[in-house]
GROMACS .gro file of C-alpha atoms in nm:
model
  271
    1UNK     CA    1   0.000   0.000   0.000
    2UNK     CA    2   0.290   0.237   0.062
    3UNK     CA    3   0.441   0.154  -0.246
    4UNK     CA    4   0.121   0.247  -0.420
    5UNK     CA    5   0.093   0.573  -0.245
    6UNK     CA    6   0.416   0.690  -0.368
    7UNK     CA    7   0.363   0.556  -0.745
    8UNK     CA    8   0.043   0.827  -0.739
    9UNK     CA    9   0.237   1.095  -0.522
   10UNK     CA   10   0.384   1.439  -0.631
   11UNK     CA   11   0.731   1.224  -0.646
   12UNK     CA   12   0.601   0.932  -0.790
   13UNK     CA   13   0.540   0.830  -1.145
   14UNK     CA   14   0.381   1.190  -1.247
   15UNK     CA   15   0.683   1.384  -1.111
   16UNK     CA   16   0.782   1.500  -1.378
   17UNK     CA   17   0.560   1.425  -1.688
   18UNK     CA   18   0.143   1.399  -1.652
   19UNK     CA   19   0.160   1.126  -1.879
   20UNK     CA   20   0.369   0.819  -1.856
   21UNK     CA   21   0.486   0.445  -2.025
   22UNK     CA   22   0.519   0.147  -1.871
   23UNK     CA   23   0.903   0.157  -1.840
   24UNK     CA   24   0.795   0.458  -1.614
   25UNK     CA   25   0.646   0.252  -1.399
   26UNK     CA   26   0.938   0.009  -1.362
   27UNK     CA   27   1.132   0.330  -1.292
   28UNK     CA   28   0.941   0.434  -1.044
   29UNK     CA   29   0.898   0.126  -0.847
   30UNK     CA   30   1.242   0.055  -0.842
   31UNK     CA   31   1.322   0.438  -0.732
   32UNK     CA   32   1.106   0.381  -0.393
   33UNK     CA   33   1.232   0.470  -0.080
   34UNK     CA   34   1.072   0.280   0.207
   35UNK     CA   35   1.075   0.490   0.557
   36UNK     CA   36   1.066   0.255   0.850
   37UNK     CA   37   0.893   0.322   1.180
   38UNK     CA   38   1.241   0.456   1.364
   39UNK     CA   39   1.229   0.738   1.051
   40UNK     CA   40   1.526   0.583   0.891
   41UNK     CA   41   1.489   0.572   0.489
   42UNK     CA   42   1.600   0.279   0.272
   43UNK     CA   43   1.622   0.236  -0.079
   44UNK     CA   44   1.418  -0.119  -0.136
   45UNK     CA   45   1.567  -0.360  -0.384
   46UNK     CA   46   1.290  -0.574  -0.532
   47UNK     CA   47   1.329  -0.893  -0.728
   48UNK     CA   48   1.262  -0.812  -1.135
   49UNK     CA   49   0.976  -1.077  -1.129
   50UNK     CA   50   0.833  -0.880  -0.822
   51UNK     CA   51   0.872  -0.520  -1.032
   52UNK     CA   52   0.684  -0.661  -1.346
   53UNK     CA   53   0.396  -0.841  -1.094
   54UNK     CA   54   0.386  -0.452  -0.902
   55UNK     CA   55   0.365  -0.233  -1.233
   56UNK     CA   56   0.112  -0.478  -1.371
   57UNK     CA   57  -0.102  -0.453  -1.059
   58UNK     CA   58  -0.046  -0.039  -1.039
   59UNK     CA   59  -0.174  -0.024  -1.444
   60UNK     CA   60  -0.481  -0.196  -1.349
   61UNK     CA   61  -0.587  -0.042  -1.088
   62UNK     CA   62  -0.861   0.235  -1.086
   63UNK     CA   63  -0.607   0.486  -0.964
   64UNK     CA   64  -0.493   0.476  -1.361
   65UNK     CA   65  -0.631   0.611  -1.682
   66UNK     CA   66  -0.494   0.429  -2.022
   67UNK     CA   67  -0.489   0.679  -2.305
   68UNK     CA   68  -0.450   0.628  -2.627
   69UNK     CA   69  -0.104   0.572  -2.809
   70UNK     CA   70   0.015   0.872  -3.007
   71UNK     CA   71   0.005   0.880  -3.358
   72UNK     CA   72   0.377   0.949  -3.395
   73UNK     CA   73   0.424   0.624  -3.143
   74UNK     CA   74   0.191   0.442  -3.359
   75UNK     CA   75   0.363   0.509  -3.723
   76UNK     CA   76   0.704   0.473  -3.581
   77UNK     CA   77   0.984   0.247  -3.739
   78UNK     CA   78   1.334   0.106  -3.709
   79UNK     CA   79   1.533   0.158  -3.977
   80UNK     CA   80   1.820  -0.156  -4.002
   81UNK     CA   81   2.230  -0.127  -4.104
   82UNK     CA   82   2.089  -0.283  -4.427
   83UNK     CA   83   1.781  -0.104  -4.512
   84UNK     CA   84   1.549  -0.325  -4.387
   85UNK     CA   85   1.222  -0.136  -4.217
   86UNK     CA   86   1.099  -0.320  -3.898
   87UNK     CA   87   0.772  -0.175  -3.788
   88UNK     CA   88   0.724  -0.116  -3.381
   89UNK     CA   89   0.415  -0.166  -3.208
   90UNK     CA   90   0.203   0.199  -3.032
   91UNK     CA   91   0.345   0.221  -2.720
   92UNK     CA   92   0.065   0.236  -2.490
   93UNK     CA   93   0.022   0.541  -2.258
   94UNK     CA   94  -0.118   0.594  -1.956
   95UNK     CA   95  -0.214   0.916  -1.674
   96UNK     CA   96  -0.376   0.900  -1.325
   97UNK     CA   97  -0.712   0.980  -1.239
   98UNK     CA   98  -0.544   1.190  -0.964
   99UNK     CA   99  -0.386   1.458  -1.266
  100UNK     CA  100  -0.643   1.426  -1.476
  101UNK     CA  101  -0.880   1.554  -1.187
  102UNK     CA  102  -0.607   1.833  -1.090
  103UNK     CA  103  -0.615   1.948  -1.478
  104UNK     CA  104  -1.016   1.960  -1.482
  105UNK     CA  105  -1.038   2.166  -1.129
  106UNK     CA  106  -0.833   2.419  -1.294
  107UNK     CA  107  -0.988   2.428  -1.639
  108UNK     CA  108  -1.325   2.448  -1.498
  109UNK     CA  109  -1.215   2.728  -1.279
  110UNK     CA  110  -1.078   2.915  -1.621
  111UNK     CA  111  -1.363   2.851  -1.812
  112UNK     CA  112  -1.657   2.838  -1.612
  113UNK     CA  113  -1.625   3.101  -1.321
  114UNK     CA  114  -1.872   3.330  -1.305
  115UNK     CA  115  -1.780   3.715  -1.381
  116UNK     CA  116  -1.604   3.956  -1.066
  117UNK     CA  117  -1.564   4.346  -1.020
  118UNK     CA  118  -1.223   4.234  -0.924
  119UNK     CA  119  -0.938   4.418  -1.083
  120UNK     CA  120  -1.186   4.575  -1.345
  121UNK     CA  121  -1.060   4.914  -1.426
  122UNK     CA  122  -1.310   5.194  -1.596
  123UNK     CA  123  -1.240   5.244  -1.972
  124UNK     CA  124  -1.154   5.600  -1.912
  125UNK     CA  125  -0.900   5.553  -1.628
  126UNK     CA  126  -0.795   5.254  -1.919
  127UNK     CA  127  -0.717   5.493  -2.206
  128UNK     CA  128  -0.600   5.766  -1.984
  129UNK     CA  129  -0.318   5.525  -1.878
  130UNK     CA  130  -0.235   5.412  -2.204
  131UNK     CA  131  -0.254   5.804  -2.386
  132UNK     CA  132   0.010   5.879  -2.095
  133UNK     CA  133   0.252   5.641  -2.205
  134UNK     CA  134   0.426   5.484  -2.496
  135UNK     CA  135   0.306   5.162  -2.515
  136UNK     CA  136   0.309   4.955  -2.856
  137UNK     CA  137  -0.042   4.859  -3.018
  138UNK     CA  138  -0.026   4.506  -2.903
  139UNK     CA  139   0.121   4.658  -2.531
  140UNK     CA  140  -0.163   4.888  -2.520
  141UNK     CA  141  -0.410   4.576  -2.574
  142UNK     CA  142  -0.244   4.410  -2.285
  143UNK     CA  143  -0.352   4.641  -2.093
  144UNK     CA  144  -0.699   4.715  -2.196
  145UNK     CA  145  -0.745   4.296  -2.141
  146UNK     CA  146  -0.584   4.214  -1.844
  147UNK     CA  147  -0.755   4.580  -1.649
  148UNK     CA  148  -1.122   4.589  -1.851
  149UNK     CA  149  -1.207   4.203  -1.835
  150UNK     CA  150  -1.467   4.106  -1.538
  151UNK     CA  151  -1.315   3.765  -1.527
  152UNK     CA  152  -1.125   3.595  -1.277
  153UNK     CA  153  -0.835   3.428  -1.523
  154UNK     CA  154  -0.705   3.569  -1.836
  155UNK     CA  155  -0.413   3.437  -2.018
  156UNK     CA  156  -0.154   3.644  -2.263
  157UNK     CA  157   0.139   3.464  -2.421
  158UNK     CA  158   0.447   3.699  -2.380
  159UNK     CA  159   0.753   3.634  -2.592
  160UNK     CA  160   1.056   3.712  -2.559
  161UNK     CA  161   1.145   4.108  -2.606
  162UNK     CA  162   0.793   4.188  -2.668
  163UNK     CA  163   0.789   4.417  -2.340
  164UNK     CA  164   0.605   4.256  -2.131
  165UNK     CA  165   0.748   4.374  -1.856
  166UNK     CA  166   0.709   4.761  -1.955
  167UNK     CA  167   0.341   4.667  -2.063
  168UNK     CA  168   0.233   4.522  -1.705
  169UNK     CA  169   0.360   4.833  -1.543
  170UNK     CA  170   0.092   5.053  -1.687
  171UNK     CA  171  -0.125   4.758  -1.604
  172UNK     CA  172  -0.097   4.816  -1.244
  173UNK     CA  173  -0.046   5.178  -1.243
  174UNK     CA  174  -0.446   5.172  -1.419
  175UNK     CA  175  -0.547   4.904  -1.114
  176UNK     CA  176  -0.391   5.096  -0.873
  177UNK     CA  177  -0.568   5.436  -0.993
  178UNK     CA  178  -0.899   5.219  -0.977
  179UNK     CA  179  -0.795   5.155  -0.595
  180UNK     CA  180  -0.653   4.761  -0.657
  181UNK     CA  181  -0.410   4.627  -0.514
  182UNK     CA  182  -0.139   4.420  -0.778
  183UNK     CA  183   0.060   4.170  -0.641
  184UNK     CA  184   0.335   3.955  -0.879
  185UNK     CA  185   0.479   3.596  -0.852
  186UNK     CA  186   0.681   3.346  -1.050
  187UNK     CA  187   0.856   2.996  -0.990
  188UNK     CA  188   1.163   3.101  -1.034
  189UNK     CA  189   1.356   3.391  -0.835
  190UNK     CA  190   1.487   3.511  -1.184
  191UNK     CA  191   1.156   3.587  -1.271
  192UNK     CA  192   1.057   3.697  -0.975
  193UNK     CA  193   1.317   3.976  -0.963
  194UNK     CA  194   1.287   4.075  -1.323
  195UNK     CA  195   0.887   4.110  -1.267
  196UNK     CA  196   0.924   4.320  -0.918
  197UNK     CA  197   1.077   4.627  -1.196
  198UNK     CA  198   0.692   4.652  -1.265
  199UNK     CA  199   0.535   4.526  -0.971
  200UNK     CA  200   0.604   4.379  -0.616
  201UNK     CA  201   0.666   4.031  -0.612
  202UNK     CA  202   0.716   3.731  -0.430
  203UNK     CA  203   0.833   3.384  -0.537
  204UNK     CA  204   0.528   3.106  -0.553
  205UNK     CA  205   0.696   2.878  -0.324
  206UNK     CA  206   0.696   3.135  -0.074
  207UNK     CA  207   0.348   3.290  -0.150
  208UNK     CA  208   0.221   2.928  -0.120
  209UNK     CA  209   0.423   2.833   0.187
  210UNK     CA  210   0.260   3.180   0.396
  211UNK     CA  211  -0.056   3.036   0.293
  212UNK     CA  212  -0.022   2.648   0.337
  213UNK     CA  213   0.167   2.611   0.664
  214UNK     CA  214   0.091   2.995   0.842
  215UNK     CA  215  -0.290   2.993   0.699
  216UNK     CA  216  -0.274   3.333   0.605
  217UNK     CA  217  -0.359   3.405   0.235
  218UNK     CA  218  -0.144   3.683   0.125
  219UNK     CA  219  -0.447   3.770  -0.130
  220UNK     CA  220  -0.773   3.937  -0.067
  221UNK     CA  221  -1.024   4.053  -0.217
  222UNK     CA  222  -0.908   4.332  -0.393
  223UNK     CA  223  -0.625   4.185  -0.536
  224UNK     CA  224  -0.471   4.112  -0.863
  225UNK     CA  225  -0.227   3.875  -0.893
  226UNK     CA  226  -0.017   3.884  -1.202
  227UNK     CA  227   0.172   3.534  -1.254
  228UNK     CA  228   0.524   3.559  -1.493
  229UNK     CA  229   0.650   3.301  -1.700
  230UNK     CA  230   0.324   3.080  -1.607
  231UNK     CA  231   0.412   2.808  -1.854
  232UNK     CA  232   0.688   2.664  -1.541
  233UNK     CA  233   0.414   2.619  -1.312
  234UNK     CA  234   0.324   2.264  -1.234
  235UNK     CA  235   0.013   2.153  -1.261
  236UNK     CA  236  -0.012   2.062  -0.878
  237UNK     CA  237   0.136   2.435  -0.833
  238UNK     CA  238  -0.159   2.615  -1.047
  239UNK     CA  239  -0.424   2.409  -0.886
  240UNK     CA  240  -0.236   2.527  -0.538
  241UNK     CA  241  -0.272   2.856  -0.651
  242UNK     CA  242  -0.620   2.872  -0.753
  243UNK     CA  243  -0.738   2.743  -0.463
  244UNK     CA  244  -0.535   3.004  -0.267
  245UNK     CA  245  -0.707   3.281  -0.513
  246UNK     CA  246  -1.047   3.145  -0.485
  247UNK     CA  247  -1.000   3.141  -0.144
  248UNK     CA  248  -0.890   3.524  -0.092
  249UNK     CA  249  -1.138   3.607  -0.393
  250UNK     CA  250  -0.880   3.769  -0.557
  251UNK     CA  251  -0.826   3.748  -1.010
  252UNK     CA  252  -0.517   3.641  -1.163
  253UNK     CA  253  -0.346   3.757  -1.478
  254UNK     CA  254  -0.091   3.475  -1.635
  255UNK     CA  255   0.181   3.575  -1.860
  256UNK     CA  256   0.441   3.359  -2.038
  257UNK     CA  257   0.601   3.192  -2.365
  258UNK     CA  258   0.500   2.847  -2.422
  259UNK     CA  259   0.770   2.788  -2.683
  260UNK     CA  260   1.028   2.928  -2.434
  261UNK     CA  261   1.001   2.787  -2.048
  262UNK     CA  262   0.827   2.435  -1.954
  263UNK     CA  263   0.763   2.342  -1.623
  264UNK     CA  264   1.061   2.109  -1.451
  265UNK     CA  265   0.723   1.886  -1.259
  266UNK     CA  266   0.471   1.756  -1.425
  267UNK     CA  267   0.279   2.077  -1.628
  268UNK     CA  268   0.172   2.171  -1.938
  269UNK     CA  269  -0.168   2.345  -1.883
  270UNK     CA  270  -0.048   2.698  -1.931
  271UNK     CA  271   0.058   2.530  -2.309
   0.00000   0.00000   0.00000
């Protein structure tokens, strides 16, 4: 049971990647670390016919979901020394109920929350922000999205040299006119410190450590929360952060590249 626990934990076999192989499995298993009762932790060697009978039992079970193999997987082939083509068989590909649930929670929470006053700025306070300044056309639109929308998410994909950064600065000086308060985060403290030029920001570890472990939610309800380089959260991360929103009924504004920056746990749902 123990063993199972950690193949459908954060460090199991969705650490990394939401979806996952067999031969992920067999990784996994033979990665665990059993903790005995006196806390001491030891890495468990188990017998190969004991790892196949394990993974076999773990795929079955109603804790995973078998998708379908990819089409690339499907039409691969192994080209020989001598020309000869051998076809391979669709690898078969599987996820956990557990992420899939974690990916719906947050897409319904995109897609289907209801509309807020939070963060809304007027029009005029809008275009009085952007006449002051000398913001690009697609800048200026950055602006009139993230401040004018009466929705809790939006989304903007911010490449590289684009100025971002210079954009979300009139951003929150329009939300702050309206009497907002803007907050910023990002995983990384790179980010973090390149997005606190525009607006004051804390890491998401810490943001989500103040509210996890000292139940205080640094958000409230007149907060917008602007999240840089989004496409690095995990998906466990997002949900985490949701949750912490909803909770403070506060709106968040996500900004990154998803050709640029992945997330290093199991993501994707910025993508």
């Amino acid at each position: 049971a123990e063993l199972y626990r950690f193949l459908d934990g954060p460090n199991g076999v969705t650490e990394s990647a939401s979806v996952f192989t067999r031969v992920d499995v067999i990784q996994s298993v033979t990665r665990w670390r059993h903790t005995d009762a006196d806390g001491v932790t030891r890495l468990i060697v188990v017998d190969p016919v004991e790892v196949e009978r394990v993974t076999d039992r773990y795929l079955a079970s109603n804790a995973v979901v078998t998708l379908d193999a990819t089409a690339a997987q499907a039409d691969a082939a192994i080209i020989r020394g001598d020309g000869k083509t051998v076809s391979t068989r669709p690898v078969e590909t599987f996820t956990t109920l557990k992420a899939l649930k974690r990916q719906q929670r947050v897409l319904d929470w995109v897609h289907h929350t209801t509309p807020t006053t939070v963060g809304v700025v007027s029009p005029l306070v809008i275009e009085q922000t952007i006449l002051d300044s000398t913001l690009s056309g697609e800048q200026a639109e950055l602006v009139r999205q993230f401040c004018g929308t009466p929705r809790q998410a939006r989304w903007a994909i911010g490449v590289a040299g684009a100025g971002k950064t210079f954009a979300l600065k009139y951003a929150r000086q329009a939300w702050e006119t309206a009497g907002w308060r803007v907050l910023g985060t990002a995983v990384s403290a790179r980010a973090t410190g390149e997005l606190s030029d525009s607006i004051p920001a804390e890491t998401l570890a810490r943001m989500l450590t103040i509210y996890e472990e000292s139940m205080r939610n640094p958000l409230d309800a007149r907060t917008v929360l602007v999240v840089d380089e989004a496409g690095t959260l995990s998906d466990a991360d997002m949900a985490r952060l949701i949750h912490m929103a909803t909770d403070a009924g506060a709106v968040v504004r996500f900004v990154g590249d998803p050709a640029q920056h992945g997330s290093v746990n199991a993501g994707g749902l910025f993508t």
